[in-house]
Short mmCIF file of C-alpha atoms and ligand atoms in Angstrom, two decimals:
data_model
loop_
_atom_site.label_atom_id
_atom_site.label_comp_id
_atom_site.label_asym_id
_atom_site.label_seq_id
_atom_site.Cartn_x
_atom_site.Cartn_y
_atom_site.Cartn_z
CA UNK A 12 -33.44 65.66 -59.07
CA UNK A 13 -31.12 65.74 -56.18
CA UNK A 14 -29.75 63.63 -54.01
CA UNK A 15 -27.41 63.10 -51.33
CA UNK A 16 -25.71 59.93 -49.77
CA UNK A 17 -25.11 60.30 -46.33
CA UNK A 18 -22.06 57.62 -45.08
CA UNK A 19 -18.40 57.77 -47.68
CA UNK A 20 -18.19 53.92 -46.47
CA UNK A 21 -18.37 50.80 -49.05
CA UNK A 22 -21.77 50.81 -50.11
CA UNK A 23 -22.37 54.62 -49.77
CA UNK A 24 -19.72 54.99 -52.17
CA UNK A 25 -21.19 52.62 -54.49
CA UNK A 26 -24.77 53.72 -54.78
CA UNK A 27 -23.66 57.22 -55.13
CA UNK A 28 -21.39 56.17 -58.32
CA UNK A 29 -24.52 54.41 -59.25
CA UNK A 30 -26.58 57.61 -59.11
CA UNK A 31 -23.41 59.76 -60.73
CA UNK A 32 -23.67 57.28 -63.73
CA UNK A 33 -27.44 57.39 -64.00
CA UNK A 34 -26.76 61.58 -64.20
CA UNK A 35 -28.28 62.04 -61.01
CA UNK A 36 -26.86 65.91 -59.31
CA UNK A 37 -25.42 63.46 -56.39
CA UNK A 38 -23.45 64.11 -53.34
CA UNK A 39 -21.67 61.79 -50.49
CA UNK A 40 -21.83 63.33 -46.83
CA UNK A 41 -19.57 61.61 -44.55
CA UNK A 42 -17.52 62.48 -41.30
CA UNK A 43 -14.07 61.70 -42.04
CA UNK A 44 -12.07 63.98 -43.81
CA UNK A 45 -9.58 61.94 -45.35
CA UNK A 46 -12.11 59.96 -46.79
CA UNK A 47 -13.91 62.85 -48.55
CA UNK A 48 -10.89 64.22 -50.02
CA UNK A 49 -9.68 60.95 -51.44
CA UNK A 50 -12.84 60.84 -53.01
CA UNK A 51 -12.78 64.13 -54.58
CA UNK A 52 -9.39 64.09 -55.06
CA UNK A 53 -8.21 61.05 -56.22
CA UNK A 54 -11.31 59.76 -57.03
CA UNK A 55 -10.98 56.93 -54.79
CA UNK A 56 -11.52 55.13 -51.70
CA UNK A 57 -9.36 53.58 -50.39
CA UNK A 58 -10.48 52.43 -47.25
CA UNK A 59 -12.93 50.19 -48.65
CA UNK A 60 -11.75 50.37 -52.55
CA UNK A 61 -8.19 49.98 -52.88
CA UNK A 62 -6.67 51.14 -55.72
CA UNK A 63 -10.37 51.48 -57.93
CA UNK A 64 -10.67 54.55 -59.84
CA UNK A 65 -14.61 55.59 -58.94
CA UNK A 66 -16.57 58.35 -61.36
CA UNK A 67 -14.35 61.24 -61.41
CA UNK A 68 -17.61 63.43 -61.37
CA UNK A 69 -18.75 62.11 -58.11
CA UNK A 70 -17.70 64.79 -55.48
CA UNK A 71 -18.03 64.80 -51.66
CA UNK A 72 -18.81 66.97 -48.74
CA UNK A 73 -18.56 67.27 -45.12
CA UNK A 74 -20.97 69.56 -44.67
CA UNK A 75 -24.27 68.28 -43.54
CA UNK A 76 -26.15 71.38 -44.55
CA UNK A 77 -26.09 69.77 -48.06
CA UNK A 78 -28.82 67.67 -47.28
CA UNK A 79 -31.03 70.90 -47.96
CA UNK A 80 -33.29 71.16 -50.93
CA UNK A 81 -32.71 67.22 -51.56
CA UNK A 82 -35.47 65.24 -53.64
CA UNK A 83 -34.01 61.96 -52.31
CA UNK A 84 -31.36 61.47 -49.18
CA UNK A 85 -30.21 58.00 -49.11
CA UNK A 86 -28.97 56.49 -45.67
CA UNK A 87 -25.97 54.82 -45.79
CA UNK A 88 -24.45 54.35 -42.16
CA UNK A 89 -24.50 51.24 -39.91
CA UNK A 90 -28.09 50.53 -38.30
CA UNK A 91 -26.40 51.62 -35.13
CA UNK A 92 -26.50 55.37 -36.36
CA UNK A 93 -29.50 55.95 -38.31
CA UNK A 94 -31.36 57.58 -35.44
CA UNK A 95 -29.09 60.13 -34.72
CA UNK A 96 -28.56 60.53 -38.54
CA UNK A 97 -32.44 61.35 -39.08
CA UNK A 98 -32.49 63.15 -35.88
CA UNK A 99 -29.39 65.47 -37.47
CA UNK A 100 -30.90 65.55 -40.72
CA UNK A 101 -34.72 66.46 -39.73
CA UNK A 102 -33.07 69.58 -38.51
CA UNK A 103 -31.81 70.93 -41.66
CA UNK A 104 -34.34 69.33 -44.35
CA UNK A 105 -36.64 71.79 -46.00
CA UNK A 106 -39.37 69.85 -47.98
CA UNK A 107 -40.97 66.73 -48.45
CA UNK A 108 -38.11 64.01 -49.25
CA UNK A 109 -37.97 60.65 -50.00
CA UNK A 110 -35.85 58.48 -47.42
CA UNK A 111 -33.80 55.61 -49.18
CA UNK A 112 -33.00 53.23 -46.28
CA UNK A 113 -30.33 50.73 -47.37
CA UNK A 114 -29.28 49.33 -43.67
CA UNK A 115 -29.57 45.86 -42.77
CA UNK A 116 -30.81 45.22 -39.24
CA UNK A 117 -32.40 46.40 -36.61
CA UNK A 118 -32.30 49.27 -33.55
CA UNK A 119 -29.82 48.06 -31.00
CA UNK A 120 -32.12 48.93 -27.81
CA UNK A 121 -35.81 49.00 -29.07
CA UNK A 122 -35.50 46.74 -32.07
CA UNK A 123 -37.71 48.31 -34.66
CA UNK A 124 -37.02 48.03 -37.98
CA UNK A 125 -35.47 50.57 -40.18
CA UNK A 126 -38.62 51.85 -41.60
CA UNK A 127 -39.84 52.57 -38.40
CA UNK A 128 -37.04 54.34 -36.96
CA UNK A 129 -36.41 56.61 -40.23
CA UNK A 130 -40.37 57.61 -39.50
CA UNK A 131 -40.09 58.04 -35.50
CA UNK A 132 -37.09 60.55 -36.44
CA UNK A 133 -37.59 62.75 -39.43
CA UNK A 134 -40.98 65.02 -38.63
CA UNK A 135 -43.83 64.47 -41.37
CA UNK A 136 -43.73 67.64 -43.27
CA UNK A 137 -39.94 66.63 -44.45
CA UNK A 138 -40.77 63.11 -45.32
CA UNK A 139 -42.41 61.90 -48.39
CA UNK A 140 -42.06 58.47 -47.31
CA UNK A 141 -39.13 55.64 -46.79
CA UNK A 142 -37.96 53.17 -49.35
CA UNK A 143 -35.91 50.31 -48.15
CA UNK A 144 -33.38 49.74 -51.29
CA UNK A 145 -32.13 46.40 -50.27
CA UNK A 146 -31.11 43.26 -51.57
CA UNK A 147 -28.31 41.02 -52.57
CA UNK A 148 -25.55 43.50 -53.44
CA UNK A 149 -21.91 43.65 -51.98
CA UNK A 150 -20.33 47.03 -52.73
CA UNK A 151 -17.12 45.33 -53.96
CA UNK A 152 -18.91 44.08 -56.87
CA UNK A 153 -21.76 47.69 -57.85
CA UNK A 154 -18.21 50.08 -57.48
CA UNK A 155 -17.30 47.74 -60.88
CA UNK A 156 -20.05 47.83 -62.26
CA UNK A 157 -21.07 43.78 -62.14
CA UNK A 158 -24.45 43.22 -63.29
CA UNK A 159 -26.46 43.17 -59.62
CA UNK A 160 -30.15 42.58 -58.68
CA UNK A 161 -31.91 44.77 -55.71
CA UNK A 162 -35.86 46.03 -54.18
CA UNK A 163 -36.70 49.18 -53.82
CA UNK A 164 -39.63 48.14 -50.80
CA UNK A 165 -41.56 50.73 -49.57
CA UNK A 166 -45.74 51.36 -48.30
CA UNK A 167 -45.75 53.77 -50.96
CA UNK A 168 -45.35 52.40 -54.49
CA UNK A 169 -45.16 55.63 -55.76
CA UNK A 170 -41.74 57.00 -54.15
CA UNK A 171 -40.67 52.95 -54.51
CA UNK A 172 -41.06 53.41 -58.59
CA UNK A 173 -39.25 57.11 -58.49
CA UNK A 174 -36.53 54.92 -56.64
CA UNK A 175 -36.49 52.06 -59.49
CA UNK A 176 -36.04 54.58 -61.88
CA UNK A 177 -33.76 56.96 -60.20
CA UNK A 178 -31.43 53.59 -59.79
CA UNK A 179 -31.87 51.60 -62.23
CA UNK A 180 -29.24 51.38 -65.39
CA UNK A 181 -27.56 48.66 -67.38
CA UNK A 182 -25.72 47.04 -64.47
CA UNK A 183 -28.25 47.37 -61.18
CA UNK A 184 -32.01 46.21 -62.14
CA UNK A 185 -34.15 47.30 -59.53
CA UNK A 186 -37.80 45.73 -58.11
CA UNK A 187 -40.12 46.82 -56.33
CA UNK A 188 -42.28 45.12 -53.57
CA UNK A 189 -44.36 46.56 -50.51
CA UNK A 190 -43.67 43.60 -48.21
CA UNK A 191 -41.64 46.40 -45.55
CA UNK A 192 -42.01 43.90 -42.79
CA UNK A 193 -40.94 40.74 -44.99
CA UNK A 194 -38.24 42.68 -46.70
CA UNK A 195 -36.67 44.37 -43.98
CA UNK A 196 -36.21 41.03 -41.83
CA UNK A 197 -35.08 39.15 -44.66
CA UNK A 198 -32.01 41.59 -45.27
CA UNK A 199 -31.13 41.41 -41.11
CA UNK A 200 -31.50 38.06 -40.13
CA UNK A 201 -29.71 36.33 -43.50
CA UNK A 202 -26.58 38.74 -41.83
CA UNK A 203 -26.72 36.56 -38.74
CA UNK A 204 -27.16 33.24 -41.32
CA UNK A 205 -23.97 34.46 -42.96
CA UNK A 206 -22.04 34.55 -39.42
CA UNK A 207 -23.07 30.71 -39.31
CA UNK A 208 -21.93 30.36 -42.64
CA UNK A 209 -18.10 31.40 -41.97
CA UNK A 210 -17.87 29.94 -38.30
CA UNK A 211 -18.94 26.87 -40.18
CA UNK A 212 -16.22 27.13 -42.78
CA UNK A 213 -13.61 28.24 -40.20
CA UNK A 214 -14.31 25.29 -38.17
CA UNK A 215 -13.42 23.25 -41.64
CA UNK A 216 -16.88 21.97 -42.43
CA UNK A 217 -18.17 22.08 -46.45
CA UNK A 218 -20.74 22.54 -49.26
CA UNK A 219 -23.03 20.09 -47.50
CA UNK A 220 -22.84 21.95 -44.51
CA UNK A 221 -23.09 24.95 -45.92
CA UNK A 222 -26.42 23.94 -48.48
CA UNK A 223 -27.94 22.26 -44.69
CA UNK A 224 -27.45 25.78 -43.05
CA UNK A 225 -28.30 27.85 -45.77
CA UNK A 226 -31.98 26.11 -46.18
CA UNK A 227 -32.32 25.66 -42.41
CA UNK A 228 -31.57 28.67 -41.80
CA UNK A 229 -33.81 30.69 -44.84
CA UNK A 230 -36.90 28.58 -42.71
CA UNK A 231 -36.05 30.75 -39.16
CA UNK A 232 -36.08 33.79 -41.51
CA UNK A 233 -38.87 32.73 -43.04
CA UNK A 234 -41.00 31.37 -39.47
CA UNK A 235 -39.60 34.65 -37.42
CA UNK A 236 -40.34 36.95 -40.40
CA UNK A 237 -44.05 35.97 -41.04
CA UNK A 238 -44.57 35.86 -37.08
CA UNK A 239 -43.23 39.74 -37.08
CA UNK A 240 -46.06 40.32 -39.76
CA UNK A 241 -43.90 39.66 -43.15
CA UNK A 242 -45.42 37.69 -46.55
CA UNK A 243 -43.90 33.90 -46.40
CA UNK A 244 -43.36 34.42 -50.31
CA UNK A 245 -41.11 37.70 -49.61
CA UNK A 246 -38.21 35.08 -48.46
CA UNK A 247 -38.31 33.30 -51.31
CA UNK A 248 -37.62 36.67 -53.04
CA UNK A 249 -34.44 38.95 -53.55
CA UNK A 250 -34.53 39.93 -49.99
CA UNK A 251 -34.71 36.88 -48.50
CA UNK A 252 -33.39 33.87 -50.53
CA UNK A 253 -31.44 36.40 -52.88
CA UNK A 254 -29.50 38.22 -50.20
CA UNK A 255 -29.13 34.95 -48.12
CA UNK A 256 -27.07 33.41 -50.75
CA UNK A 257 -24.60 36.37 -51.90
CA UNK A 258 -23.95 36.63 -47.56
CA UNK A 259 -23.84 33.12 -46.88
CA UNK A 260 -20.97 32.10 -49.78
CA UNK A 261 -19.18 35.67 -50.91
CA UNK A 262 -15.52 35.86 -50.33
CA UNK A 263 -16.64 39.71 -49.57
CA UNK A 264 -19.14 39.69 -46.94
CA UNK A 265 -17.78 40.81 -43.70
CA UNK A 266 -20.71 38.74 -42.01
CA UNK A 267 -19.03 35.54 -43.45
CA UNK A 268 -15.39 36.84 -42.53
CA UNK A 269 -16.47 37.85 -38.88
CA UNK A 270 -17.47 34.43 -39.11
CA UNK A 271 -15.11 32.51 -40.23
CA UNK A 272 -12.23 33.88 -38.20
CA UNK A 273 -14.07 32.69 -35.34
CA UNK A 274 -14.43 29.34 -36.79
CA UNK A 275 -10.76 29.02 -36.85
CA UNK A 276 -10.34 30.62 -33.38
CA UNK A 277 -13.03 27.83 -32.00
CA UNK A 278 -14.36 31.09 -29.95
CA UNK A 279 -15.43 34.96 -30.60
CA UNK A 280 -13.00 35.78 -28.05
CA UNK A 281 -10.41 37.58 -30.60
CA UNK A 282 -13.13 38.80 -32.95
CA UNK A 283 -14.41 40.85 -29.81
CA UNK A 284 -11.18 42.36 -28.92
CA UNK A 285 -9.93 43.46 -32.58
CA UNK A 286 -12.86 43.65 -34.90
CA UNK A 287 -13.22 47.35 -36.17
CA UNK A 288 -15.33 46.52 -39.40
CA UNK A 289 -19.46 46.59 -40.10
CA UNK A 290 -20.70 43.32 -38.67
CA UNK A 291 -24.26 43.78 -38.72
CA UNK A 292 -25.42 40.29 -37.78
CA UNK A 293 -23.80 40.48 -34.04
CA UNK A 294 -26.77 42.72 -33.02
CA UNK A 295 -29.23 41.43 -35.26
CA UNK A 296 -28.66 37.80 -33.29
CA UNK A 297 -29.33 39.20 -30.11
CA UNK A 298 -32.23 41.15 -31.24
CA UNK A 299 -33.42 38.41 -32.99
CA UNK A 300 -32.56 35.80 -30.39
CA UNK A 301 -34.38 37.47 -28.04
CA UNK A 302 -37.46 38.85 -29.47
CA UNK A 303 -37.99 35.09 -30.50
CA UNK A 304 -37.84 34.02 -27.14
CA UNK A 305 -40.30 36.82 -26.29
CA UNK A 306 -42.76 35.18 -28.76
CA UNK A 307 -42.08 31.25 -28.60
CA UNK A 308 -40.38 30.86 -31.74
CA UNK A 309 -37.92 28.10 -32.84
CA UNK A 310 -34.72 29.29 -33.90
CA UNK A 311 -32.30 27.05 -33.00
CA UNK A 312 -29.46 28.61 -35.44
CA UNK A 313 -30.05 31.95 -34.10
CA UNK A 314 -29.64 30.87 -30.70
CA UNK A 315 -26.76 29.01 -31.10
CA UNK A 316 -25.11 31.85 -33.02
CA UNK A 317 -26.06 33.99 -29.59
CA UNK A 318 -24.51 31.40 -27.61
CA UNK A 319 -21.15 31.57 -29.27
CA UNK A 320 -21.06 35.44 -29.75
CA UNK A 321 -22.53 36.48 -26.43
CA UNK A 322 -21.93 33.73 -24.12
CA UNK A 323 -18.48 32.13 -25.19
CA UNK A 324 -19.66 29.33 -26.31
CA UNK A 325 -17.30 27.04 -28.45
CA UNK A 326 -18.46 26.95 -31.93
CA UNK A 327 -18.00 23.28 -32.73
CA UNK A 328 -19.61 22.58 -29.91
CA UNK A 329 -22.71 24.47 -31.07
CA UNK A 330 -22.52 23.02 -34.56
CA UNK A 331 -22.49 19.36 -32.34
CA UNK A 332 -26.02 20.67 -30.65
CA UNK A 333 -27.50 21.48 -33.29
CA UNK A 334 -26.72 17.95 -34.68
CA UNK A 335 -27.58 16.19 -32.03
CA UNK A 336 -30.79 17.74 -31.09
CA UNK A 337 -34.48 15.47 -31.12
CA UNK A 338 -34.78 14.78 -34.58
CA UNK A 339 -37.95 15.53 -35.98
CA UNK A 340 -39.47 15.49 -39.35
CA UNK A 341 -38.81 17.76 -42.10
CA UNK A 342 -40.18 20.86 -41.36
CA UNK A 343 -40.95 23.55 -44.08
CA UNK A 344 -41.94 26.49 -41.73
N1 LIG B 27 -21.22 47.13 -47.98
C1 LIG B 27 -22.16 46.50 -48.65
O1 LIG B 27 -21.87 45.77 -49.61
C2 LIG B 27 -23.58 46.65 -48.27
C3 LIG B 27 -23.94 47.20 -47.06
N2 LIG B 27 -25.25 47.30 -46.72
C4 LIG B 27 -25.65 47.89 -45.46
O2 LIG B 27 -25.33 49.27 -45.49
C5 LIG B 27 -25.13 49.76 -44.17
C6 LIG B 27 -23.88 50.61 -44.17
O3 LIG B 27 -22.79 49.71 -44.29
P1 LIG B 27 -21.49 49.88 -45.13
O4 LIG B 27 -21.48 51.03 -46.04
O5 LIG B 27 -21.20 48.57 -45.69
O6 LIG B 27 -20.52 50.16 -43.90
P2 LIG B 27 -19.07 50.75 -43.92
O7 LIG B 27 -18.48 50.34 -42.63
O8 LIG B 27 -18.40 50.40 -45.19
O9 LIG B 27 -19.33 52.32 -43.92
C7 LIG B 27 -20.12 52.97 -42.97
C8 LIG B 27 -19.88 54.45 -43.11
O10 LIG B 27 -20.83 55.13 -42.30
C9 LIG B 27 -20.13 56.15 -41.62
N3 LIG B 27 -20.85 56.60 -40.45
C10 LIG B 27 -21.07 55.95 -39.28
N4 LIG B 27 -21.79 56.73 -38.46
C11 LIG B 27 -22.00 57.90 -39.12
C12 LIG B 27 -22.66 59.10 -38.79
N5 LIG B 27 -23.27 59.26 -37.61
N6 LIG B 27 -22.67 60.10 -39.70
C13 LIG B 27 -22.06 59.96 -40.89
N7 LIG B 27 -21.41 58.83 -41.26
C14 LIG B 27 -21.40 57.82 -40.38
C15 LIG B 27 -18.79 55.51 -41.29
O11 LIG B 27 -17.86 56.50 -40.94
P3 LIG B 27 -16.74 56.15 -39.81
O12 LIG B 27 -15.89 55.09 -40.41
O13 LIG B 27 -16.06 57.49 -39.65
O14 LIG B 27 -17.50 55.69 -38.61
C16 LIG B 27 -18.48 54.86 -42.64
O15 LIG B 27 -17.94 55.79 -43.54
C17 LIG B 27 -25.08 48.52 -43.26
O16 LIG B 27 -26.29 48.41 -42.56
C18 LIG B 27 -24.93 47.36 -44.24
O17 LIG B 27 -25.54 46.18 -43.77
C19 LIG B 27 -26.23 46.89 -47.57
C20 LIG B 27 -25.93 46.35 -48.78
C21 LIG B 27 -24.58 46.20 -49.23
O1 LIG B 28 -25.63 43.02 -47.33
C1 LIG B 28 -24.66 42.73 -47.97
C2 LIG B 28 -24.75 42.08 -49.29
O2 LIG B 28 -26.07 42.03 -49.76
C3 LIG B 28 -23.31 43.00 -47.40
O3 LIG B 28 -22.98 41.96 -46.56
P1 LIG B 28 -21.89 42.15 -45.42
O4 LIG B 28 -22.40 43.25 -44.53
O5 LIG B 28 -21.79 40.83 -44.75
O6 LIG B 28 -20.60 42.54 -46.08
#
């Protein structure tokens, strides 16, 4: 079996340890330099790592032509660049692969899923099929090893299974599920939850808050999801419920940092001028915000999260709104 990782960020890094643990013939592509020799050199990374020793086996390239030959290439980048990473990739691949998917979000012009997109891009005689490998799973924690659940999702079950067992070892337990739809939303809209999540805490608000967002909130992923096509139970599942809790309350998701910095700044103003770092539930509000409003669904979070990243508005006066707005009874989808 071999396998390559294509991104040396945070969780690029950590599956690939996974797979260098699990014996797996494993390599990390990525475009910086520096970040590819720390790796093989000082077995670490630093950017994202600190000072954590990672599997001194696990070596690095920045040569793209190693994708050739691979049994399993597992994308690793932002959402923002998985199209031109399948289109580069398609060129080079040489057989029938499987595609591990493990961004949260969606395209930032045509909004299609990840699935989708991997399939538009890479031509059919070098694709076995995609598996979305998703979950609740912050890099911090998988690069030590803490005990972490995840999916493997995919249309074929198959390739999903090779997936679970290519991954799976004492520390990462892996499911599977066919729910691509239900999956896939679940993983990008609880990123635009988790923004809520830290603007509320910035702005000084608490648990109660948090518990009132947090169930509010899994009900828009849960009403826009099955609308897109998705399973209602999928939410209530590792990529819905599971990966809205780690994002909505972990000290280490950038969502919930993004977040909170502009709860203490009142606006996104400053988070728009010096934010460098993966936030991948900015565009997954707007796409969400506005394919909702395409098809008539109530999502009053999401919009309110638009309003304060894309339109300035203060954030504790969109916490007020949604407050204040008709009361009606409770709702469960
Ligand atoms: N971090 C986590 O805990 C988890 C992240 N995810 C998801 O994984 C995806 C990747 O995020 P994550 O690893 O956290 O992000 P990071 O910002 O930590 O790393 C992204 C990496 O991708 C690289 N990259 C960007 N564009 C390209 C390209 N065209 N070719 C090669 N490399 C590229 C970046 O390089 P450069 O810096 O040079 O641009 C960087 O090394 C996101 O969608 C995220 O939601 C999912 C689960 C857990
Ligand atoms: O998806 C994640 C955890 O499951 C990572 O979350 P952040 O992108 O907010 O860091």
């Amino acid at each position: 079996m071999k396998a390559v990782v294509i991104g040396s960020g945070s969780w690029g890094t950590g599956l690939a340890q996974v797979l260098c643990d699990n014996k797996v013939d494993v390599t990390i592509y990525g475009n910086c330099e520096s970040e590819i020799n720390d790796i093989n050199e000082n077995h670490r990374n630093s950017k994202y790592f600190g000072g954590i020793q990672i599997h001194p086996d696990l070596k690095a390239t920045t040569d793209i032509n190693v994708v050739k030959g691979s049994d399993i290439v597992v994308l690793s980048v932002p959402t923002i660049a998985i199209e031109s990473v399948c289109k580069q990739i398609d060129e080079i691949l040489d057989k029938k692969t499987i595609i591990v998917n493990t961004s949260k979000g969606f395209h930032p012009e045509t909004f299609e899923r990840m699935s989708c997109v991997i399939r538009e891009n890479i031509s059919e005689e070098h694709l076995s099929s995609v598996v979305s490998l998703i979950g609740p799973s912050h890099a911090e924690e998988v690069v030590i090893r803490m005990l972490t659940t995840i999916c493997a999702v995919s249309l074929n079950e198959e390739d999903a299974k090779t997936v679970q067992e290519t991954f799976s070892n004492e520390y990462l337990r892996i499911y599977t599920g066919t729910d691509e739809i239900g999956s896939e939303v679940g993983v990008a809209v609880k990123n635009a939850i988790a923004l809520a999540s830290g603007i509320l805490s910035g702005l000084g608000y608490g648990d109660n808050t948090r518990a009132a967002l947090m169930t509010r909130g899994l009900m828009e992923m849960t009403r826009f999801g099955v609308a897109m096509g998705g399973k209602k139970e999928t939410f209530m599942g590792m990529t819905g419920i599971g990966d809205l809790i780690v994002t909505c309350t972990s000290q280490h998701s950038r969502n919930f940092q993004a977040g909170y910095e502009i709860g203490k700044a009142g606006t996104a103003k400053i988070f728009w001028e010096t934010n460098t770092k993966t936030v991948e539930g900015v565009r997954t509000a707007k796409a969400v915000h506005e394919k909702a409003r395409e098809l008539g669904i109530d999502m009053p979070i999401v919009n309110e999260i638009y309003a304060v990243l894309f339109e300035n508005k203060n954030a504790r006066e969109s916490a007020k709104q949604l407050m204040t707005r008709d009361l009606k009874p409770e709702m469960v989808f």
